[in-house]
Coordinates of C-alpha atoms in Angstrom, one line a residue:
M1 CA 0.3 0.0 0.2
L2 CA 1.3 3.4 -0.9
E3 CA 1.0 6.8 2.0
Q4 CA -0.3 9.6 0.8
G5 CA 1.8 12.8 -1.4
P6 CA 3.7 12.8 -4.7
A7 CA 3.5 9.4 -6.7
A8 CA 5.5 8.3 -9.3
A9 CA 6.9 6.0 -11.2
A10 CA 10.2 3.9 -12.1
I11 CA 11.9 0.9 -13.1
A12 CA 13.5 -1.3 -10.2
F13 CA 17.4 -3.4 -10.9
V14 CA 17.0 -6.0 -8.8
L15 CA 21.4 -7.3 -9.1
G16 CA 22.7 -11.3 -9.7
S17 CA 25.8 -10.1 -8.5
D18 CA 28.2 -7.4 -7.1
V19 CA 28.8 -3.6 -8.5
D20 CA 32.2 -1.7 -7.4
D21 CA 31.4 1.7 -8.1
G22 CA 30.9 0.6 -11.8
T23 CA 29.9 1.7 -15.2
V24 CA 26.6 1.1 -16.7
W25 CA 26.7 -1.7 -18.9
D26 CA 28.1 -3.4 -15.3
V27 CA 25.6 -2.6 -12.7
L28 CA 23.4 -4.4 -16.9
A29 CA 25.6 -7.0 -15.9
A30 CA 25.0 -7.4 -12.9
T31 CA 21.7 -7.2 -12.8
R32 CA 19.1 -9.6 -12.5
A33 CA 16.0 -9.1 -12.8
L34 CA 13.9 -5.4 -13.3
C35 CA 10.4 -4.4 -11.8
P36 CA 8.5 -1.7 -12.4
A37 CA 7.5 0.2 -9.2
L38 CA 5.7 2.6 -8.2
V39 CA 7.2 5.3 -5.3
T40 CA 5.4 8.0 -2.8
G41 CA 7.8 9.5 0.2
D42 CA 9.4 6.0 0.9
R43 CA 7.1 3.6 0.1
H44 CA 7.7 1.0 -3.0
V45 CA 6.0 -1.2 -4.7
L46 CA 7.5 -3.5 -6.9
G47 CA 5.9 -5.7 -10.1
G48 CA 6.9 -9.1 -10.7
P49 CA 9.9 -9.2 -12.0
V50 CA 11.6 -9.9 -15.6
P51 CA 14.3 -10.3 -17.3
V52 CA 17.1 -7.5 -18.5
P53 CA 15.4 -7.3 -22.2
A54 CA 18.0 -7.2 -25.6
A55 CA 15.8 -3.1 -25.9
D56 CA 17.9 0.3 -24.9
L57 CA 16.1 1.3 -21.6
R58 CA 15.9 4.7 -22.1
L59 CA 13.4 4.1 -24.8
L60 CA 11.4 2.1 -22.4
G61 CA 7.7 3.9 -22.7
V62 CA 6.2 4.7 -19.4
V63 CA 2.8 5.6 -18.6
L64 CA 1.4 6.6 -15.0
E65 CA -2.8 6.3 -14.2
R66 CA -4.4 7.3 -11.6
G67 CA -8.3 5.8 -11.8
G68 CA -7.8 4.7 -15.4
E69 CA -6.4 7.6 -16.1
V70 CA -2.9 9.0 -17.7
V71 CA -1.9 12.1 -15.6
A72 CA 1.8 11.5 -16.9
T73 CA 3.8 10.5 -19.3
A74 CA 7.6 9.3 -20.0
A75 CA 10.4 7.6 -22.1
G76 CA 12.9 5.6 -20.3
G77 CA 15.7 7.8 -20.5
A78 CA 14.3 11.0 -19.7
H79 CA 16.7 11.5 -17.0
G80 CA 19.7 9.5 -18.7
H81 CA 19.9 5.9 -19.0
P82 CA 18.2 4.2 -15.5
A83 CA 21.1 2.4 -15.0
A84 CA 23.2 5.5 -15.1
A85 CA 21.4 6.3 -11.8
V86 CA 22.5 3.5 -10.0
A87 CA 25.3 3.0 -11.4
A88 CA 26.5 6.1 -8.9
L89 CA 25.3 4.9 -5.6
G90 CA 29.0 3.3 -6.0
S91 CA 29.6 -0.6 -4.4
L92 CA 26.3 -2.6 -4.8
R93 CA 26.0 -5.7 -3.6
A94 CA 24.0 -9.1 -4.9
G95 CA 20.5 -9.4 -3.8
D96 CA 19.6 -5.1 -3.3
I97 CA 17.2 -3.7 -4.3
V98 CA 17.3 -0.4 -6.2
V99 CA 14.9 2.1 -7.4
T100 CA 15.9 4.8 -9.7
P101 CA 14.5 8.7 -10.3
P102 CA 11.1 9.1 -10.4
L103 CA 10.7 8.4 -14.4
A104 CA 7.6 10.0 -14.3
S105 CA 5.4 11.8 -11.3
V106 CA 1.4 12.9 -10.6
G107 CA 1.7 15.1 -7.7
E108 CA -0.9 14.7 -4.7
V109 CA -2.5 11.7 -4.4
R110 CA -5.2 10.3 -2.1
P111 CA -6.6 7.6 0.1
G112 CA -8.5 5.6 -2.6
D113 CA -6.1 6.6 -5.3
V114 CA -5.5 3.7 -7.6
L115 CA -2.6 3.9 -9.2
V116 CA -0.5 1.9 -12.2
A117 CA 2.8 2.4 -13.3
S118 CA 3.6 0.5 -17.0
V119 CA 6.8 0.3 -18.3
G120 CA 7.3 -0.9 -21.9
R121 CA 8.6 -4.5 -21.9
L122 CA 9.0 -5.2 -17.5
G123 CA 4.8 -4.4 -17.4
S124 CA 3.4 -3.0 -15.2
V125 CA 2.5 -2.7 -11.2
E126 CA -0.8 -1.3 -9.3
A127 CA -1.4 -0.5 -5.7
T128 CA -4.2 1.8 -3.9
V129 CA -3.4 4.7 -1.7
G130 CA -3.6 4.4 1.5

């Protein structure tokens, strides 16, 4: 369940091996799976994990819906390569789950709002604001 406040769609990286001060390519090589994610405040809801697609993550379409209405769209590379934000964190360990900065966002969400984040080939995730 998500909390009230600004909400965003993002991508979560599930690491399968360690990354020590790596590059975008090191992060992609170490990633076991990716998940679509919804974020409000410090709460995250992740969709099902999928293998890293053989597509450029910067080109993935991102759609954020509230109550069945599209409220924001973006491309996965709206702020550069999504894996660059993960690489910038420095040393990461296998099993870490790292959520990118927001890709598509909406202002205040309220209790009862139903949000859906769809991220290209990664699928979608749905959550209700509590």
